[in-house]
Short mmCIF file of N, CA and C in Angstrom, two decimals:
data_model
loop_
_atom_site.label_atom_id
_atom_site.label_comp_id
_atom_site.label_asym_id
_atom_site.label_seq_id
_atom_site.Cartn_x
_atom_site.Cartn_y
_atom_site.Cartn_z
N MET A 14 -41.13 69.18 24.33
CA MET A 14 -42.21 68.58 25.04
C MET A 14 -43.50 68.66 24.21
N ALA A 15 -43.74 69.82 23.59
CA ALA A 15 -44.94 69.98 22.76
C ALA A 15 -44.90 69.01 21.60
N GLY A 16 -43.69 68.78 21.02
CA GLY A 16 -43.54 67.84 19.91
C GLY A 16 -43.88 66.43 20.35
N GLU A 17 -43.47 66.08 21.59
CA GLU A 17 -43.77 64.75 22.09
C GLU A 17 -45.27 64.56 22.28
N ALA A 18 -45.95 65.60 22.75
CA ALA A 18 -47.40 65.49 22.95
C ALA A 18 -48.10 65.25 21.61
N THR A 19 -47.59 65.90 20.55
CA THR A 19 -48.18 65.71 19.24
C THR A 19 -47.97 64.29 18.75
N LYS A 20 -46.74 63.77 18.98
CA LYS A 20 -46.47 62.40 18.55
C LYS A 20 -47.34 61.41 19.31
N GLU A 21 -47.60 61.67 20.58
CA GLU A 21 -48.45 60.78 21.34
C GLU A 21 -49.90 60.87 20.87
N ALA A 22 -50.30 62.04 20.42
CA ALA A 22 -51.67 62.22 19.97
C ALA A 22 -51.91 61.52 18.63
N GLU A 23 -50.88 61.40 17.80
CA GLU A 23 -51.04 60.78 16.49
C GLU A 23 -51.45 59.31 16.57
N PRO A 24 -50.87 58.53 17.46
CA PRO A 24 -51.28 57.13 17.49
C PRO A 24 -52.74 56.92 17.88
N GLN A 25 -53.32 57.86 18.62
CA GLN A 25 -54.71 57.69 19.03
C GLN A 25 -55.66 57.61 17.84
N PRO A 26 -55.58 58.53 16.84
CA PRO A 26 -56.45 58.36 15.68
C PRO A 26 -56.14 57.06 14.94
N HIS A 27 -54.86 56.69 14.88
CA HIS A 27 -54.47 55.45 14.21
C HIS A 27 -55.12 54.27 14.92
N ALA A 28 -55.11 54.29 16.26
CA ALA A 28 -55.74 53.23 17.02
C ALA A 28 -57.23 53.21 16.77
N ALA A 29 -57.83 54.38 16.63
CA ALA A 29 -59.26 54.46 16.35
C ALA A 29 -59.55 53.88 14.97
N GLN A 30 -58.62 54.06 14.03
CA GLN A 30 -58.81 53.50 12.71
C GLN A 30 -58.69 51.99 12.72
N GLU A 31 -57.89 51.44 13.62
CA GLU A 31 -57.73 50.00 13.69
C GLU A 31 -58.96 49.32 14.26
N GLU A 32 -59.72 50.01 15.11
CA GLU A 32 -60.89 49.40 15.73
C GLU A 32 -61.94 48.99 14.71
N PRO A 33 -62.26 49.80 13.67
CA PRO A 33 -63.28 49.36 12.72
C PRO A 33 -62.85 48.17 11.87
N ALA A 34 -61.54 47.90 11.76
CA ALA A 34 -61.09 46.80 10.92
C ALA A 34 -61.73 45.48 11.31
N PRO A 35 -61.76 45.10 12.61
CA PRO A 35 -62.46 43.86 12.94
C PRO A 35 -63.95 43.93 12.61
N ALA A 36 -64.55 45.08 12.80
CA ALA A 36 -65.96 45.24 12.46
C ALA A 36 -66.16 45.09 10.96
N ALA A 37 -65.24 45.65 10.17
CA ALA A 37 -65.33 45.51 8.72
C ALA A 37 -65.16 44.05 8.31
N ALA A 38 -64.25 43.36 8.96
CA ALA A 38 -64.05 41.94 8.66
C ALA A 38 -65.31 41.16 9.02
N ALA A 39 -65.92 41.50 10.15
CA ALA A 39 -67.15 40.83 10.55
C ALA A 39 -68.26 41.12 9.55
N ALA A 40 -68.33 42.36 9.07
CA ALA A 40 -69.33 42.72 8.08
C ALA A 40 -69.11 41.94 6.79
N ALA A 41 -67.85 41.78 6.39
CA ALA A 41 -67.54 41.03 5.18
C ALA A 41 -67.94 39.57 5.36
N MET A 42 -67.69 39.02 6.54
CA MET A 42 -68.09 37.64 6.80
C MET A 42 -69.61 37.53 6.75
N THR A 43 -70.29 38.49 7.31
CA THR A 43 -71.74 38.47 7.32
C THR A 43 -72.27 38.53 5.90
N GLU A 44 -71.67 39.37 5.05
CA GLU A 44 -72.09 39.47 3.66
C GLU A 44 -71.92 38.14 2.95
N ALA A 45 -70.79 37.46 3.18
CA ALA A 45 -70.56 36.16 2.57
C ALA A 45 -71.57 35.14 3.08
N GLU A 46 -71.87 35.21 4.37
CA GLU A 46 -72.86 34.29 4.93
C GLU A 46 -74.25 34.57 4.38
N VAL A 47 -74.56 35.84 4.14
CA VAL A 47 -75.86 36.20 3.60
C VAL A 47 -76.03 35.62 2.21
N GLU A 48 -74.99 35.64 1.42
CA GLU A 48 -75.07 35.12 0.06
C GLU A 48 -75.19 33.61 0.01
N GLU A 49 -74.77 32.93 1.06
CA GLU A 49 -74.84 31.47 1.10
C GLU A 49 -76.27 31.05 1.42
N LEU A 50 -76.82 30.18 0.60
CA LEU A 50 -78.18 29.72 0.85
C LEU A 50 -78.19 28.75 2.03
N PRO A 51 -79.24 28.76 2.82
CA PRO A 51 -79.32 27.85 3.97
C PRO A 51 -79.24 26.39 3.53
N LYS A 52 -78.28 25.67 4.08
CA LYS A 52 -78.03 24.28 3.68
C LYS A 52 -79.24 23.39 3.91
N ALA A 53 -79.93 23.59 5.02
CA ALA A 53 -81.09 22.75 5.33
C ALA A 53 -82.19 22.90 4.28
N ILE A 54 -82.39 24.13 3.81
CA ILE A 54 -83.43 24.37 2.80
C ILE A 54 -83.02 23.76 1.47
N VAL A 55 -81.76 23.94 1.09
CA VAL A 55 -81.28 23.36 -0.17
C VAL A 55 -81.40 21.84 -0.10
N ARG A 56 -80.98 21.25 1.01
CA ARG A 56 -81.04 19.79 1.18
C ARG A 56 -82.49 19.31 1.06
N ARG A 57 -83.41 20.00 1.73
CA ARG A 57 -84.82 19.60 1.69
C ARG A 57 -85.37 19.70 0.27
N LEU A 58 -85.08 20.80 -0.43
CA LEU A 58 -85.56 20.96 -1.81
C LEU A 58 -85.03 19.87 -2.73
N VAL A 59 -83.74 19.60 -2.64
CA VAL A 59 -83.11 18.59 -3.50
C VAL A 59 -83.69 17.21 -3.19
N LYS A 60 -83.72 16.85 -1.93
CA LYS A 60 -84.19 15.51 -1.55
C LYS A 60 -85.67 15.33 -1.87
N ASP A 61 -86.49 16.36 -1.65
CA ASP A 61 -87.91 16.25 -1.98
C ASP A 61 -88.11 16.02 -3.47
N LYS A 62 -87.42 16.80 -4.28
CA LYS A 62 -87.57 16.67 -5.73
C LYS A 62 -87.06 15.32 -6.20
N LEU A 63 -85.90 14.91 -5.72
CA LEU A 63 -85.33 13.64 -6.16
C LEU A 63 -86.14 12.45 -5.67
N SER A 64 -86.74 12.55 -4.50
CA SER A 64 -87.55 11.44 -4.01
C SER A 64 -88.80 11.28 -4.86
N HIS A 65 -89.38 12.39 -5.35
CA HIS A 65 -90.54 12.30 -6.25
C HIS A 65 -90.14 11.65 -7.56
N VAL A 66 -88.98 12.01 -8.07
CA VAL A 66 -88.49 11.46 -9.33
C VAL A 66 -88.13 9.99 -9.15
N ALA A 67 -87.60 9.62 -7.97
CA ALA A 67 -87.13 8.27 -7.72
C ALA A 67 -88.27 7.29 -7.44
N GLY A 68 -89.47 7.78 -7.27
CA GLY A 68 -90.56 6.83 -7.09
C GLY A 68 -91.42 7.06 -5.87
N GLY A 69 -91.52 8.25 -5.42
CA GLY A 69 -92.45 8.52 -4.33
C GLY A 69 -91.80 9.15 -3.13
N GLU A 70 -92.66 9.51 -2.19
CA GLU A 70 -92.21 10.23 -1.00
C GLU A 70 -91.32 9.38 -0.11
N GLY A 71 -91.51 8.08 -0.09
CA GLY A 71 -90.73 7.22 0.79
C GLY A 71 -89.38 6.81 0.21
N ALA A 72 -89.13 7.15 -1.04
CA ALA A 72 -87.89 6.74 -1.70
C ALA A 72 -86.70 7.42 -1.06
N GLU A 73 -85.67 6.64 -0.78
CA GLU A 73 -84.45 7.16 -0.17
C GLU A 73 -83.50 7.63 -1.26
N VAL A 74 -83.07 8.86 -1.16
CA VAL A 74 -82.13 9.42 -2.11
C VAL A 74 -80.92 9.90 -1.32
N ILE A 75 -79.74 9.49 -1.75
CA ILE A 75 -78.52 9.89 -1.07
C ILE A 75 -77.78 10.88 -1.95
N VAL A 76 -77.48 12.04 -1.38
CA VAL A 76 -76.75 13.10 -2.09
C VAL A 76 -75.55 13.43 -1.23
N ASN A 77 -74.33 13.28 -1.81
CA ASN A 77 -73.15 13.55 -0.97
C ASN A 77 -72.94 15.04 -0.75
N LYS A 78 -72.05 15.35 0.16
CA LYS A 78 -71.80 16.72 0.60
C LYS A 78 -71.36 17.63 -0.55
N ASP A 79 -70.48 17.14 -1.41
CA ASP A 79 -70.00 17.95 -2.54
C ASP A 79 -71.13 18.27 -3.52
N ALA A 80 -72.00 17.29 -3.77
CA ALA A 80 -73.13 17.53 -4.67
C ALA A 80 -74.08 18.56 -4.06
N MET A 81 -74.30 18.46 -2.76
CA MET A 81 -75.19 19.41 -2.10
C MET A 81 -74.61 20.83 -2.18
N ALA A 82 -73.29 20.94 -1.99
CA ALA A 82 -72.62 22.24 -2.12
C ALA A 82 -72.75 22.76 -3.55
N ALA A 83 -72.66 21.86 -4.53
CA ALA A 83 -72.79 22.26 -5.93
C ALA A 83 -74.21 22.76 -6.22
N PHE A 84 -75.22 22.08 -5.66
CA PHE A 84 -76.60 22.54 -5.82
C PHE A 84 -76.76 23.93 -5.22
N ALA A 85 -76.27 24.12 -4.02
CA ALA A 85 -76.41 25.41 -3.32
C ALA A 85 -75.71 26.53 -4.10
N GLU A 86 -74.51 26.28 -4.55
CA GLU A 86 -73.76 27.30 -5.29
C GLU A 86 -74.42 27.60 -6.63
N SER A 87 -74.91 26.57 -7.30
CA SER A 87 -75.61 26.76 -8.57
C SER A 87 -76.86 27.61 -8.38
N ALA A 88 -77.62 27.33 -7.33
CA ALA A 88 -78.83 28.11 -7.04
C ALA A 88 -78.47 29.56 -6.74
N ARG A 89 -77.40 29.77 -5.98
CA ARG A 89 -76.96 31.12 -5.64
C ARG A 89 -76.60 31.89 -6.91
N ILE A 90 -75.85 31.26 -7.79
CA ILE A 90 -75.43 31.90 -9.05
C ILE A 90 -76.66 32.20 -9.91
N PHE A 91 -77.60 31.26 -9.98
CA PHE A 91 -78.81 31.47 -10.76
C PHE A 91 -79.60 32.66 -10.22
N ILE A 92 -79.71 32.77 -8.91
CA ILE A 92 -80.44 33.89 -8.30
C ILE A 92 -79.76 35.21 -8.63
N HIS A 93 -78.42 35.23 -8.60
CA HIS A 93 -77.69 36.45 -8.96
C HIS A 93 -77.97 36.84 -10.42
N TYR A 94 -77.90 35.87 -11.30
CA TYR A 94 -78.11 36.11 -12.73
C TYR A 94 -79.55 36.56 -12.98
N LEU A 95 -80.51 35.88 -12.35
CA LEU A 95 -81.91 36.23 -12.52
C LEU A 95 -82.20 37.63 -11.98
N SER A 96 -81.65 37.95 -10.82
CA SER A 96 -81.90 39.28 -10.25
C SER A 96 -81.27 40.38 -11.09
N ALA A 97 -80.08 40.14 -11.64
CA ALA A 97 -79.44 41.14 -12.50
C ALA A 97 -80.25 41.35 -13.78
N THR A 98 -80.75 40.26 -14.34
CA THR A 98 -81.55 40.36 -15.57
C THR A 98 -82.89 41.04 -15.29
N ALA A 99 -83.51 40.70 -14.16
CA ALA A 99 -84.77 41.36 -13.77
C ALA A 99 -84.54 42.85 -13.54
N ASN A 100 -83.40 43.19 -12.97
CA ASN A 100 -83.06 44.60 -12.76
C ASN A 100 -82.94 45.32 -14.10
N ASP A 101 -82.35 44.66 -15.09
CA ASP A 101 -82.27 45.24 -16.43
C ASP A 101 -83.66 45.49 -17.00
N MET A 102 -84.58 44.53 -16.80
CA MET A 102 -85.95 44.68 -17.28
C MET A 102 -86.61 45.89 -16.60
N CYS A 103 -86.35 46.03 -15.33
CA CYS A 103 -86.90 47.14 -14.55
C CYS A 103 -86.37 48.48 -15.08
N LYS A 104 -85.07 48.55 -15.31
CA LYS A 104 -84.46 49.79 -15.81
C LYS A 104 -84.98 50.14 -17.20
N GLU A 105 -85.20 49.12 -18.05
CA GLU A 105 -85.74 49.37 -19.38
C GLU A 105 -87.12 50.02 -19.30
N SER A 106 -87.84 49.71 -18.23
CA SER A 106 -89.17 50.30 -18.02
C SER A 106 -89.08 51.60 -17.24
N LYS A 107 -87.87 52.07 -17.01
CA LYS A 107 -87.61 53.33 -16.30
C LYS A 107 -88.22 53.34 -14.90
N ARG A 108 -88.03 52.21 -14.20
CA ARG A 108 -88.47 52.09 -12.81
C ARG A 108 -87.30 51.70 -11.94
N GLN A 109 -87.46 51.85 -10.63
CA GLN A 109 -86.41 51.49 -9.70
C GLN A 109 -86.75 50.25 -8.89
N THR A 110 -88.00 49.86 -8.88
CA THR A 110 -88.43 48.72 -8.08
C THR A 110 -88.73 47.53 -8.98
N ILE A 111 -88.06 46.42 -8.72
CA ILE A 111 -88.28 45.19 -9.48
C ILE A 111 -89.61 44.59 -9.02
N ASN A 112 -90.44 44.18 -9.98
CA ASN A 112 -91.69 43.51 -9.64
C ASN A 112 -91.70 42.10 -10.23
N ALA A 113 -92.75 41.36 -9.95
CA ALA A 113 -92.84 39.97 -10.40
C ALA A 113 -92.80 39.87 -11.93
N ASP A 114 -93.41 40.82 -12.62
CA ASP A 114 -93.37 40.80 -14.09
C ASP A 114 -91.94 40.92 -14.62
N ASP A 115 -91.10 41.69 -13.93
CA ASP A 115 -89.70 41.81 -14.33
C ASP A 115 -88.99 40.46 -14.21
N VAL A 116 -89.31 39.73 -13.15
CA VAL A 116 -88.71 38.41 -12.95
C VAL A 116 -89.19 37.45 -14.04
N LEU A 117 -90.47 37.50 -14.36
CA LEU A 117 -91.01 36.64 -15.41
C LEU A 117 -90.38 36.96 -16.77
N LYS A 118 -90.25 38.25 -17.06
CA LYS A 118 -89.60 38.66 -18.32
C LYS A 118 -88.14 38.24 -18.33
N ALA A 119 -87.48 38.32 -17.19
CA ALA A 119 -86.08 37.92 -17.09
C ALA A 119 -85.93 36.43 -17.36
N LEU A 120 -86.82 35.62 -16.83
CA LEU A 120 -86.78 34.18 -17.10
C LEU A 120 -86.91 33.91 -18.59
N ASP A 121 -87.81 34.63 -19.22
CA ASP A 121 -87.99 34.49 -20.66
C ASP A 121 -86.74 34.92 -21.41
N GLU A 122 -86.17 36.05 -21.01
CA GLU A 122 -84.94 36.58 -21.61
C GLU A 122 -83.77 35.59 -21.47
N MET A 123 -83.74 34.90 -20.33
CA MET A 123 -82.66 33.95 -20.05
C MET A 123 -82.91 32.58 -20.69
N GLU A 124 -83.99 32.50 -21.48
CA GLU A 124 -84.38 31.28 -22.17
C GLU A 124 -84.83 30.17 -21.21
N PHE A 125 -85.52 30.58 -20.15
CA PHE A 125 -86.16 29.66 -19.22
C PHE A 125 -87.68 29.85 -19.31
N SER A 126 -88.17 29.98 -20.54
CA SER A 126 -89.59 30.28 -20.78
C SER A 126 -90.52 29.24 -20.18
N GLU A 127 -90.04 27.99 -20.09
CA GLU A 127 -90.90 26.92 -19.58
C GLU A 127 -91.25 27.11 -18.09
N PHE A 128 -90.54 28.00 -17.41
CA PHE A 128 -90.82 28.25 -16.00
C PHE A 128 -91.77 29.42 -15.77
N VAL A 129 -92.03 30.20 -16.83
CA VAL A 129 -92.83 31.42 -16.68
C VAL A 129 -94.26 31.11 -16.25
N GLU A 130 -94.95 30.23 -16.96
CA GLU A 130 -96.35 29.95 -16.61
C GLU A 130 -96.48 29.26 -15.25
N PRO A 131 -95.66 28.24 -14.94
CA PRO A 131 -95.76 27.66 -13.59
C PRO A 131 -95.50 28.68 -12.48
N LEU A 132 -94.56 29.58 -12.71
CA LEU A 132 -94.28 30.61 -11.71
C LEU A 132 -95.44 31.59 -11.61
N ARG A 133 -95.98 31.98 -12.75
CA ARG A 133 -97.12 32.91 -12.76
C ARG A 133 -98.30 32.29 -11.98
N THR A 134 -98.55 31.00 -12.21
CA THR A 134 -99.62 30.29 -11.51
C THR A 134 -99.35 30.23 -10.01
N ALA A 135 -98.12 29.91 -9.63
CA ALA A 135 -97.75 29.84 -8.21
C ALA A 135 -97.89 31.21 -7.54
N LEU A 136 -97.50 32.27 -8.23
CA LEU A 136 -97.63 33.62 -7.68
C LEU A 136 -99.10 33.99 -7.49
N GLN A 137 -99.93 33.61 -8.46
CA GLN A 137 -101.35 33.91 -8.37
C GLN A 137 -101.98 33.14 -7.21
N GLU A 138 -101.63 31.86 -7.06
CA GLU A 138 -102.16 31.06 -5.96
C GLU A 138 -101.71 31.63 -4.62
N SER A 139 -100.45 32.02 -4.53
CA SER A 139 -99.92 32.61 -3.31
C SER A 139 -100.65 33.89 -2.95
N SER A 140 -100.92 34.71 -3.95
CA SER A 140 -101.63 35.97 -3.75
C SER A 140 -103.05 35.70 -3.25
N GLU A 141 -103.71 34.70 -3.84
CA GLU A 141 -105.07 34.36 -3.42
C GLU A 141 -105.09 33.85 -1.98
N ILE A 142 -104.13 33.03 -1.61
CA ILE A 142 -104.03 32.53 -0.24
C ILE A 142 -103.80 33.68 0.72
N LYS A 143 -102.93 34.58 0.35
CA LYS A 143 -102.64 35.74 1.21
C LYS A 143 -103.88 36.59 1.40
N MET A 144 -104.62 36.80 0.33
CA MET A 144 -105.84 37.61 0.41
C MET A 144 -106.87 36.93 1.31
N ARG A 145 -107.02 35.60 1.18
CA ARG A 145 -107.96 34.87 2.03
C ARG A 145 -107.55 34.96 3.49
N THR A 146 -106.26 34.79 3.75
CA THR A 146 -105.75 34.84 5.12
C THR A 146 -105.98 36.21 5.72
N GLU A 147 -105.68 37.26 4.96
CA GLU A 147 -105.90 38.62 5.44
C GLU A 147 -107.39 38.89 5.66
N GLY A 148 -108.23 38.36 4.80
CA GLY A 148 -109.68 38.51 4.95
C GLY A 148 -110.18 37.82 6.21
N GLN A 149 -109.62 36.64 6.50
CA GLN A 149 -110.00 35.92 7.71
C GLN A 149 -109.56 36.68 8.95
N LYS A 150 -108.38 37.28 8.90
CA LYS A 150 -107.89 38.07 10.04
C LYS A 150 -108.79 39.27 10.27
N GLN A 151 -109.18 39.94 9.19
CA GLN A 151 -110.05 41.11 9.31
C GLN A 151 -111.41 40.72 9.89
N THR A 152 -111.93 39.56 9.48
CA THR A 152 -113.21 39.09 9.99
C THR A 152 -113.11 38.80 11.49
N LYS A 153 -112.04 38.14 11.90
CA LYS A 153 -111.83 37.85 13.32
C LYS A 153 -111.71 39.14 14.13
N ASN A 154 -110.94 40.09 13.62
CA ASN A 154 -110.77 41.38 14.32
C ASN A 154 -112.11 42.12 14.43
N LYS A 155 -112.92 42.07 13.38
CA LYS A 155 -114.22 42.73 13.39
C LYS A 155 -115.12 42.09 14.44
N LYS A 156 -115.12 40.76 14.51
CA LYS A 156 -115.93 40.05 15.50
C LYS A 156 -115.48 40.41 16.92
N ARG A 157 -114.17 40.49 17.12
CA ARG A 157 -113.65 40.86 18.45
C ARG A 157 -114.11 42.26 18.85
N ARG A 158 -114.07 43.19 17.89
CA ARG A 158 -114.49 44.56 18.18
C ARG A 158 -115.99 44.62 18.49
N GLU A 159 -116.77 43.81 17.76
CA GLU A 159 -118.21 43.79 17.98
C GLU A 159 -118.54 43.20 19.35
N GLU A 160 -117.76 42.20 19.79
CA GLU A 160 -117.98 41.57 21.09
C GLU A 160 -117.69 42.53 22.23
N ASN A 161 -116.72 43.41 22.03
CA ASN A 161 -116.35 44.36 23.09
C ASN A 161 -117.25 45.52 23.05
#
């Protein structure tokens, strides 16, 4: 009888081990979904760029589903390669946190030097906009406090 109780107890841990399997599968699916770039954003980026090249904002550009998937996958691979190279730049500087300069150096290392200055300019403009926005918020908050 004691032997039977032990045998009955053994399947319980086994059953407990089976429960995380669906959760692990869900986590794996989530990881795959995370790596996939949002289709709507990829479509908008591709169509916006191609419409400018084709002759203006109103120009109709048709991109089939396979081409759109190829754009998305290419962008995903590029991001992986760029992030790995930027990580190498970070490690060479004996740091653990990747910064914008690491990304710029990585682009140069990957022989995409022509993108460095436009990216540097875009980052600087973004930083200036953020600073202005934060300054405006602080001014509004200060006025609210003064009113109360």
